[in-house]
Amino acid sequence: MTTRFAGILFAACCASFGYAHAQTADTIITNGKILTLDAKSSVVQAVAIREGRVMAVGTNDAIRKLAGPNTKAIDVGGRTVTPGLIDSHIHALRAGLTYSVELSWIGVPSLAKGLELIREAARSSKPGTWIKVGGGWTEMQFPEKRGPSVDELVAAAPGRPVYVQRLYNTAWITPAGLKAMNITPQTEIPTGKAEKDASGNLTGVITGGNRAFNFLTDKIPGPTLQDQVEGTRSYFRELNRLGMTGVNDVTGGGMYPQHYRSVQTLWQKGEMTVRVAFHFQSNRRGKELDDFKDYAKFTPMNFGDDMLRFRGIGEALTQGMYDGSTVGLIFNPTDKDKEEFCAAAKWAAEQGMTVHQHAATNRAANMILDCFEQVNKTVPITALRWQITHIEDATADTLKRMKALNMGWSVQDRLLYAGQIFLKVLGPEAAKVAPPINTGLKLGLHVAAGTDSDQVAPYNPFVSLRWLLDGKAIDGTPLRGAEESPSREAALRMYSLNAAWFSFDDDKRGSLEVGKYADLAVLSEDYMSVPVEKVGELFSVLTLVGGKAVYGAGPFAAIEGKL
Ligand SMILES: [Zn+2]
């Protein structure tokens, strides 16, 4: 018996076994170019899946022998199959909260189009409700090469509160928005500056650092829990569309314990389609350690299961050691800031917790390492997989210090948007080796990839993979050279197996090997051979998480939800 299923052969096959206890596969995938990312970098034709895990990999013939009467067979027609992609540093849970209610300018091709989206939102939503664009874009992606003016926002959405944020450096707010936020010329904005006209009135343009924007966005009413759950579900599906099956979520400004209810709701319902290793941080400056002690009572390290699991503190132990989102910002922590940071680090080590720590600059990374080395002398951290994230200007010495503590380094395509700032502050020679990915890999450091989305880069893993390969900023400016740019396979490993290491999951996922979860993506085109400028346009046509088809498109659309 064979069943045609929307163009895909769901074969009830023909294997016979000479012994009684032979097990058959639930699903077989054949005719693929399957990049297993095992230690030998094996490329195979086929994979068999049983109970959500890889049962065997090999030739079409060998795998077909594992099919029984109820096995579903999927012929992928020569397409490339990769392990499911894992972003090692992303603010996914925060992005999910507002995904169904916020506007996004990620990937929007022009300012005119961005303003048109605001006009549409004003037409289609209730009068008086906020229209918000929360970062994730830069004027470099627009032919206009500029952000909006407040007048343009007012014209697009007359009388409405509108908030548009660019990266973490500028916000444009309409007069109705300023009124709703109760911001006056006298309001003190932490690390921020409100522009005023000649008569001292607010223009609606606010510049500053991260804390300014957290202060502002905290004043905008958030979505309901139902909106948050729907947003998280849709966002995960969007990640699945791009071949993603896992994230290391790193909290972020504006995230408090109540914001985890949406992902917990999906988890309780068994509706997660992305594996989430989550972290927590405290957004109360000076009270971080108090908060950690409280949170840890309810959420010990490793709490959860393979769909949602707590994996430590990140991306900031304390606000006082946060050096901002790019190079070139003023950062002079006091002795007290350093002491508080070290106390929190020591506490985390004593709890056996992992720490995933932000450092935009090499200078901050070295201050952080001073503390980590000191902690390690009394409470060893070498088995805890601590990490520093970003450090686009890292030196080999810094990476060696990290290697000595068996730490990881996660890099993201932040210079896709912020490359021009880096260039201006540190110059072209520094940009040519930023970040020094191959130096890190050669040292044997655990180096993983990601995006740092949602406010400083787009979440698309293929856009990030392209950036890993060619080092170009979003407007095409060449920055990083070939010397520090990884091979295609190395970049893919950084986006799968290496990222799984960061959450202690490299024995369960990140490569397609027997016993590991069947988390995989069938790609639209061959990642290994398309021209590099096409890598950013790839997407998944079939994504499996634990053997379940969480996303299907084109010839595989009918399989979604059916495995
Ligand atoms: Zn960060």
XYZ file of C-alpha atoms and ligand atoms in Angstrom:
564
model
C 0.000 0.000 0.000
C 1.276 3.445 -0.837
C -0.426 6.745 -0.256
C 0.082 9.855 -2.342
C 0.132 12.816 -0.056
C 0.113 16.186 -1.794
C 2.867 15.218 -4.135
C 4.936 13.465 -1.515
C 5.033 9.744 -1.367
C 4.034 8.496 2.051
C 5.146 4.965 1.410
C 4.162 1.982 3.387
C 7.142 0.041 2.491
C 8.437 -3.285 2.082
C 11.207 -4.126 4.442
C 11.331 -7.552 5.900
C 13.474 -8.558 8.796
C 14.938 -11.856 9.736
C 14.331 -11.403 13.405
C 11.296 -10.637 15.514
C 12.365 -7.517 17.356
C 13.538 -5.408 14.453
C 12.399 -1.866 14.834
C 11.068 0.175 11.959
C 11.310 3.896 11.397
C 8.415 6.291 11.970
C 9.676 8.492 9.149
C 12.380 8.188 6.531
C 13.803 11.075 4.538
C 15.514 10.066 1.305
C 17.198 11.629 -1.731
C 18.794 14.387 0.277
C 22.164 16.031 0.503
C 22.167 15.692 4.260
C 24.896 17.608 6.084
C 25.125 15.589 9.282
C 27.876 17.719 10.882
C 29.222 14.604 12.592
C 32.936 14.518 13.440
C 33.777 13.357 9.909
C 31.518 15.954 8.264
C 29.634 13.081 6.605
C 27.143 13.949 3.896
C 24.498 11.229 3.479
C 21.456 10.610 1.297
C 18.943 9.561 3.876
C 17.921 9.570 7.513
C 15.555 7.350 9.509
C 13.632 8.771 12.470
C 12.050 6.874 15.331
C 10.384 8.324 18.430
C 11.591 11.797 17.564
C 15.240 10.852 17.275
C 17.663 9.927 14.549
C 17.559 6.146 14.227
C 20.056 5.815 11.371
C 21.731 7.811 8.628
C 23.113 6.408 5.383
C 22.371 5.621 1.773
C 18.863 5.623 0.328
C 18.972 1.822 0.082
C 20.126 1.260 3.630
C 17.553 3.632 5.095
C 14.669 2.264 2.986
C 15.314 -1.101 4.610
C 14.234 0.418 7.928
C 10.759 1.276 6.641
C 7.788 -0.773 7.814
C 4.085 -0.770 6.932
C 3.371 2.463 8.812
C 6.522 4.382 7.964
C 6.080 7.768 6.318
C 8.553 8.350 3.507
C 9.563 11.799 2.380
C 11.570 12.229 -0.798
C 13.270 15.619 -0.585
C 14.269 15.609 -4.244
C 17.991 16.233 -3.853
C 17.592 19.178 -1.521
C 20.129 20.079 1.148
C 19.205 19.144 4.697
C 20.936 20.667 7.732
C 20.605 20.146 11.459
C 18.027 22.631 12.775
C 19.623 26.035 13.255
C 20.177 27.368 16.778
C 20.708 31.044 17.582
C 23.127 31.140 20.508
C 22.212 34.662 21.588
C 18.790 36.097 20.820
C 16.084 38.010 22.658
C 13.417 35.715 21.242
C 11.003 35.644 24.153
C 10.910 39.441 24.282
C 10.332 39.614 20.524
C 7.522 37.052 20.772
C 5.597 39.098 23.340
C 4.844 41.869 20.867
C 5.155 40.002 17.562
C 1.393 39.970 16.947
C 0.808 43.613 17.915
C 3.941 45.584 16.980
C 5.072 46.834 13.620
C 8.415 45.613 12.399
C 10.730 47.463 10.044
C 13.082 44.485 9.900
C 13.816 43.967 6.198
C 11.579 46.899 5.120
C 13.204 48.210 1.908
C 12.542 51.971 2.238
C 11.498 54.656 4.693
C 8.503 55.375 2.433
C 7.379 51.757 2.877
C 7.959 51.989 6.645
C 5.717 55.067 6.825
C 3.121 53.314 4.682
C 3.040 50.471 7.267
C 2.339 53.088 9.950
C -0.485 54.582 7.847
C -2.001 51.110 7.441
C -1.676 50.392 11.170
C -3.422 53.696 11.943
C -6.269 52.706 9.618
C -6.657 49.167 10.906
C -6.292 49.625 14.683
C -8.432 51.302 17.312
C -8.056 55.095 17.689
C -5.873 55.989 20.640
C -3.877 52.735 20.644
C -0.130 52.862 20.317
C 1.721 52.224 17.095
C 5.227 51.033 17.897
C 8.289 50.080 15.878
C 10.744 48.626 18.364
C 14.187 48.707 16.769
C 15.646 46.054 14.470
C 16.262 48.471 11.564
C 18.751 51.071 10.433
C 18.572 53.908 7.900
C 21.332 52.058 6.013
C 18.708 49.662 4.671
C 16.726 52.570 3.151
C 17.552 54.415 -0.101
C 16.573 57.596 1.801
C 19.528 56.927 4.209
C 17.682 58.493 7.141
C 15.102 57.739 9.801
C 11.638 59.326 9.928
C 10.854 62.830 11.152
C 8.260 63.316 13.876
C 6.183 65.336 11.360
C 6.121 62.369 8.999
C 4.898 60.109 11.806
C 2.156 62.606 12.706
C 1.122 62.799 9.044
C 1.000 58.999 8.790
C -1.002 58.543 11.985
C -2.673 61.850 12.909
C -3.422 62.222 16.610
C -2.018 58.775 17.446
C 0.692 57.882 19.935
C 3.536 56.602 17.754
C 6.948 55.368 18.916
C 9.723 54.466 16.480
C 13.066 53.280 17.836
C 16.259 52.862 15.810
C 18.700 50.291 17.257
C 19.496 51.564 20.750
C 20.336 55.128 19.783
C 17.298 57.176 18.756
C 13.543 57.259 19.302
C 10.970 59.411 17.500
C 7.763 59.983 19.453
C 4.696 61.916 18.317
C 3.186 64.637 20.562
C 0.290 62.291 21.421
C 2.870 59.699 22.405
C 4.837 62.086 24.636
C 1.565 63.067 26.314
C 0.526 59.446 26.882
C 3.965 58.686 28.360
C 3.754 61.812 30.495
C 7.117 63.045 29.254
C 7.692 66.762 29.710
C 10.747 68.978 29.163
C 11.508 68.383 32.860
C 11.474 64.559 32.678
C 14.851 62.993 33.464
C 15.568 60.169 31.075
C 18.299 57.809 32.340
C 21.295 57.912 29.939
C 19.058 59.800 27.482
C 18.580 63.254 26.096
C 15.320 64.751 24.835
C 15.873 67.222 21.997
C 14.275 70.654 22.485
C 13.509 73.443 20.035
C 14.524 77.091 20.459
C 11.549 77.746 22.773
C 12.390 74.763 24.987
C 9.610 72.502 23.719
C 10.227 68.816 23.130
C 10.692 67.879 19.473
C 9.901 64.208 20.106
C 13.434 63.026 19.255
C 15.218 61.238 22.088
C 18.773 59.935 21.903
C 20.757 57.944 24.413
C 21.796 54.477 25.591
C 19.888 51.269 26.276
C 18.505 52.368 29.610
C 16.843 55.392 28.040
C 14.881 53.171 25.680
C 13.931 50.681 28.375
C 12.668 53.659 30.412
C 10.578 54.845 27.463
C 9.166 51.506 26.333
C 8.213 50.599 29.911
C 5.724 53.491 29.618
C 3.930 52.010 26.627
C 1.127 49.634 27.645
C 2.143 46.071 26.838
C 0.110 43.473 24.976
C -2.375 41.257 26.849
C -1.345 37.728 27.841
C -3.394 36.381 24.956
C -1.565 38.722 22.549
C 1.724 37.570 24.026
C 0.908 33.875 23.606
C -0.267 34.417 20.022
C 2.781 36.551 19.298
C 5.173 33.954 20.698
C 3.496 31.167 18.736
C 3.655 33.144 15.463
C 7.220 34.221 16.099
C 8.333 30.626 16.676
C 6.642 29.630 13.427
C 8.524 32.419 11.665
C 11.777 31.041 13.108
C 10.783 27.550 11.906
C 10.248 29.024 8.417
C 13.894 30.006 8.531
C 15.061 26.519 9.554
C 15.433 27.332 13.227
C 14.696 24.731 15.872
C 16.404 26.208 18.931
C 17.336 29.441 20.669
C 19.452 30.471 23.616
C 17.261 33.228 24.930
C 19.074 35.989 26.814
C 16.336 38.015 28.530
C 17.009 41.698 27.744
C 15.917 45.077 29.025
C 12.233 45.321 29.876
C 11.935 41.606 30.704
C 10.550 40.687 34.120
C 9.333 37.345 35.546
C 5.740 37.894 34.391
C 6.936 38.037 30.789
C 7.713 34.302 30.833
C 4.057 33.334 31.124
C 3.468 33.302 27.382
C 6.214 30.769 26.668
C 5.200 28.739 29.714
C 1.632 28.675 28.399
C 2.769 27.264 25.054
C 5.002 24.774 26.870
C 2.202 23.557 29.124
C -0.027 23.063 26.097
C 2.721 21.104 24.324
C 2.740 23.672 21.519
C 6.387 24.714 21.485
C 7.955 24.502 18.022
C 11.359 25.919 19.001
C 13.522 24.527 21.813
C 14.222 27.353 24.235
C 17.151 27.433 26.638
C 16.269 30.495 28.680
C 18.220 32.682 31.061
C 17.191 35.368 33.458
C 18.726 38.653 34.418
C 17.662 41.422 36.751
C 16.752 44.806 35.373
C 16.924 46.465 38.782
C 20.294 48.158 39.086
C 21.976 47.450 42.419
C 19.397 44.784 43.298
C 20.577 42.104 40.894
C 21.862 39.579 43.410
C 18.715 39.936 45.544
C 16.614 39.210 42.472
C 18.737 36.196 41.442
C 18.384 34.687 44.889
C 14.614 35.125 44.703
C 14.241 33.794 41.163
C 16.471 30.792 41.883
C 14.127 29.605 44.620
C 11.555 28.833 41.941
C 13.829 28.146 39.010
C 16.914 26.101 39.836
C 19.572 25.564 37.148
C 18.418 23.049 34.487
C 14.757 23.243 35.520
C 12.452 22.298 32.633
C 12.689 19.821 29.788
C 14.211 19.654 26.312
C 11.638 22.129 24.933
C 12.007 24.795 27.632
C 14.863 24.748 30.091
C 16.506 27.227 32.439
C 20.221 27.527 31.683
C 21.534 30.319 33.875
C 22.003 34.049 34.025
C 22.263 36.223 30.940
C 23.053 38.445 29.276
C 24.035 40.736 32.139
C 24.959 39.762 35.670
C 24.749 43.376 36.782
C 23.771 46.606 35.081
C 26.867 48.372 36.449
C 29.166 46.259 34.244
C 27.125 46.759 31.086
C 29.277 48.621 28.549
C 26.509 49.566 26.103
C 25.498 48.072 22.798
C 28.411 49.199 20.589
C 32.023 50.333 20.698
C 32.761 54.002 21.354
C 30.504 54.555 24.364
C 31.705 55.850 27.727
C 32.186 52.983 30.180
C 33.975 53.546 33.469
C 32.651 51.186 36.125
C 33.469 52.128 39.711
C 35.154 49.765 42.173
C 31.714 49.209 43.678
C 30.312 48.225 40.259
C 33.136 45.707 39.878
C 32.632 44.332 43.379
C 28.896 43.870 42.827
C 29.593 42.118 39.560
C 32.109 39.773 41.166
C 29.785 39.000 44.070
C 27.028 38.019 41.635
C 29.492 35.912 39.610
C 30.718 34.110 42.717
C 27.156 33.420 43.813
C 26.307 32.011 40.350
C 29.380 29.751 40.481
C 28.377 28.469 43.915
C 24.919 27.600 42.546
C 26.472 25.703 39.641
C 24.868 28.213 37.283
C 26.019 29.167 33.837
C 26.657 32.851 33.159
C 26.163 34.292 29.682
C 27.715 37.760 29.909
C 27.509 40.728 27.533
C 30.627 42.701 26.538
C 30.491 44.925 23.469
C 34.171 45.787 23.863
C 37.453 44.009 24.471
C 38.126 46.379 27.352
C 34.953 45.365 29.208
C 35.600 41.687 28.423
C 38.968 41.928 30.184
C 37.445 43.509 33.285
C 34.899 40.692 33.294
C 37.640 38.082 32.907
C 39.579 39.607 35.816
C 36.591 38.778 37.943
C 35.862 35.351 36.431
C 39.495 34.263 36.942
C 39.330 35.404 40.532
C 36.087 33.471 41.135
C 37.562 30.395 39.478
C 40.334 30.267 42.085
C 37.853 29.539 44.864
C 34.822 28.116 43.010
C 35.860 26.431 39.742
C 33.790 27.508 36.738
C 35.525 25.456 34.042
C 32.714 22.870 33.924
C 29.935 25.480 33.889
C 30.348 26.671 30.280
C 30.367 30.384 31.070
C 30.300 32.661 28.076
C 31.030 36.160 26.914
C 28.962 37.397 24.031
C 29.734 39.978 21.263
C 33.315 41.438 21.750
C 33.632 42.384 18.082
C 37.064 43.934 18.812
C 38.349 40.929 20.789
C 42.095 40.324 20.794
C 43.679 36.874 20.679
C 44.838 37.359 24.275
C 41.274 37.892 25.464
C 40.113 34.783 23.631
C 42.998 32.814 25.188
C 41.921 33.890 28.661
C 38.422 32.627 27.833
C 39.765 29.353 26.483
C 41.725 28.788 29.706
C 38.417 28.900 31.617
C 36.741 26.543 29.079
C 34.372 29.354 28.186
C 32.355 30.014 25.048
C 32.181 33.059 22.794
C 29.006 33.855 20.889
C 29.233 36.201 17.911
C 26.362 37.889 16.102
C 25.862 39.898 12.939
C 25.619 43.121 14.913
C 28.115 44.799 12.573
C 25.649 44.284 9.743
C 23.888 47.360 11.135
C 26.548 48.872 13.403
C 29.548 48.311 11.107
C 29.767 52.002 10.206
C 29.960 52.978 13.880
C 32.722 50.408 14.402
C 34.554 51.730 11.346
C 34.315 55.310 12.577
C 35.502 54.499 16.108
C 38.196 51.872 15.469
C 39.070 52.271 11.772
C 39.302 49.937 8.755
C 42.208 47.796 10.013
C 40.248 46.847 13.123
C 37.088 46.298 11.073
C 38.956 43.890 8.806
C 39.332 41.378 11.634
C 36.074 42.037 13.486
C 35.126 39.791 15.030
C 38.236 37.534 14.892
C 36.217 34.370 14.337
C 38.944 32.173 12.859
C 41.378 33.157 15.596
C 38.812 31.946 18.144
C 38.143 28.717 16.258
C 41.874 27.989 15.855
C 42.374 28.424 19.595
C 39.806 25.666 20.096
C 37.428 28.079 21.792
C 33.731 27.242 21.620
C 32.491 29.828 19.116
C 28.787 29.983 18.269
C 26.723 32.232 16.014
C 23.492 34.146 16.296
C 21.894 37.522 15.777
C 21.266 39.409 19.039
C 17.860 40.185 17.485
C 15.320 41.818 18.026
C 16.575 45.388 18.317
C 20.130 45.442 16.985
C 19.940 42.952 14.096
C 17.360 40.960 12.112
C 16.548 37.453 13.407
C 17.092 35.746 10.052
C 19.834 33.102 10.498
C 20.654 33.087 6.778
C 21.299 36.830 6.795
C 23.638 36.195 9.717
C 25.292 33.223 7.956
C 25.899 35.379 4.912
C 27.491 38.020 7.140
C 29.676 35.356 8.765
C 30.893 34.365 5.297
C 31.380 37.766 3.639
C 31.691 40.245 6.542
C 29.769 42.972 4.711
C 27.583 45.648 6.325
C 23.947 45.859 5.224
C 24.718 48.533 2.599
C 27.383 46.277 1.052
C 30.412 47.987 2.637
C 33.125 45.316 2.940
C 34.388 45.192 6.532
C 35.741 41.825 7.743
C 38.255 40.193 5.403
C 38.734 36.553 4.414
C 41.365 35.945 7.087
C 38.806 35.976 9.904
C 35.790 34.724 7.918
C 34.868 31.069 8.505
C 34.202 28.437 5.848
C 30.585 27.578 5.034
C 30.743 24.410 7.086
C 32.393 26.146 10.044
C 29.711 28.862 9.959
C 26.969 26.227 9.881
C 28.535 24.425 12.845
C 28.571 27.719 14.728
C 24.821 27.936 14.058
C 24.038 24.401 15.219
C 26.376 22.102 17.149
C 28.482 24.886 18.679
C 25.340 26.767 19.737
C 23.988 23.572 21.340
C 27.172 23.366 23.443
C 26.260 26.683 25.060
C 23.134 25.167 26.608
C 24.681 21.753 27.433
C 22.665 20.221 24.578
C 25.447 19.209 22.176
C 24.943 15.548 23.121
C 21.254 15.808 22.175
C 21.070 18.068 19.133
C 23.025 20.297 16.754
C 24.115 17.455 14.451
C 22.283 14.593 12.758
C 23.711 11.536 14.496
C 22.103 8.379 15.850
C 20.317 9.010 19.144
C 20.081 12.770 18.756
C 16.816 14.616 18.263
C 15.539 14.714 14.703
C 15.689 18.510 14.515
C 16.401 19.428 10.913
C 15.652 21.772 8.040
C 15.216 20.997 4.333
C 16.484 24.111 2.543
C 15.132 25.997 -0.465
C 18.566 25.870 -2.149
C 21.974 24.382 -1.444
C 23.647 26.382 1.323
C 27.036 24.900 0.438
C 27.058 25.985 -3.220
C 24.785 29.000 -3.842
C 26.705 32.257 -4.478
C 27.468 33.868 -1.135
C 25.175 36.837 -1.845
C 22.287 34.347 -2.164
C 22.876 32.735 1.232
C 20.800 35.457 2.899
C 17.813 34.522 0.738
C 17.637 30.868 1.788
C 14.720 29.541 3.804
C 13.383 26.198 4.939
C 10.722 24.265 3.048
C 10.361 21.640 5.777
C 11.419 21.954 9.409
C 11.306 19.080 11.895
C 11.610 19.388 15.662
C 11.877 16.056 17.450
C 10.703 14.354 14.251
C 7.535 16.488 14.072
C 6.930 18.622 11.001
C 6.505 22.065 12.597
C 6.732 23.906 9.276
C 6.171 22.921 5.661
C 6.007 24.971 2.473
C 5.593 24.337 -1.253
C 5.627 20.591 -1.953
C 5.890 19.911 1.785
C 3.070 22.203 2.956
C 0.685 19.290 3.496
C 3.134 17.483 5.780
C 3.098 20.222 8.420
C 1.570 18.820 11.591
C 1.296 15.351 10.047
C 4.471 13.607 11.240
Zn 24.311 42.155 24.568
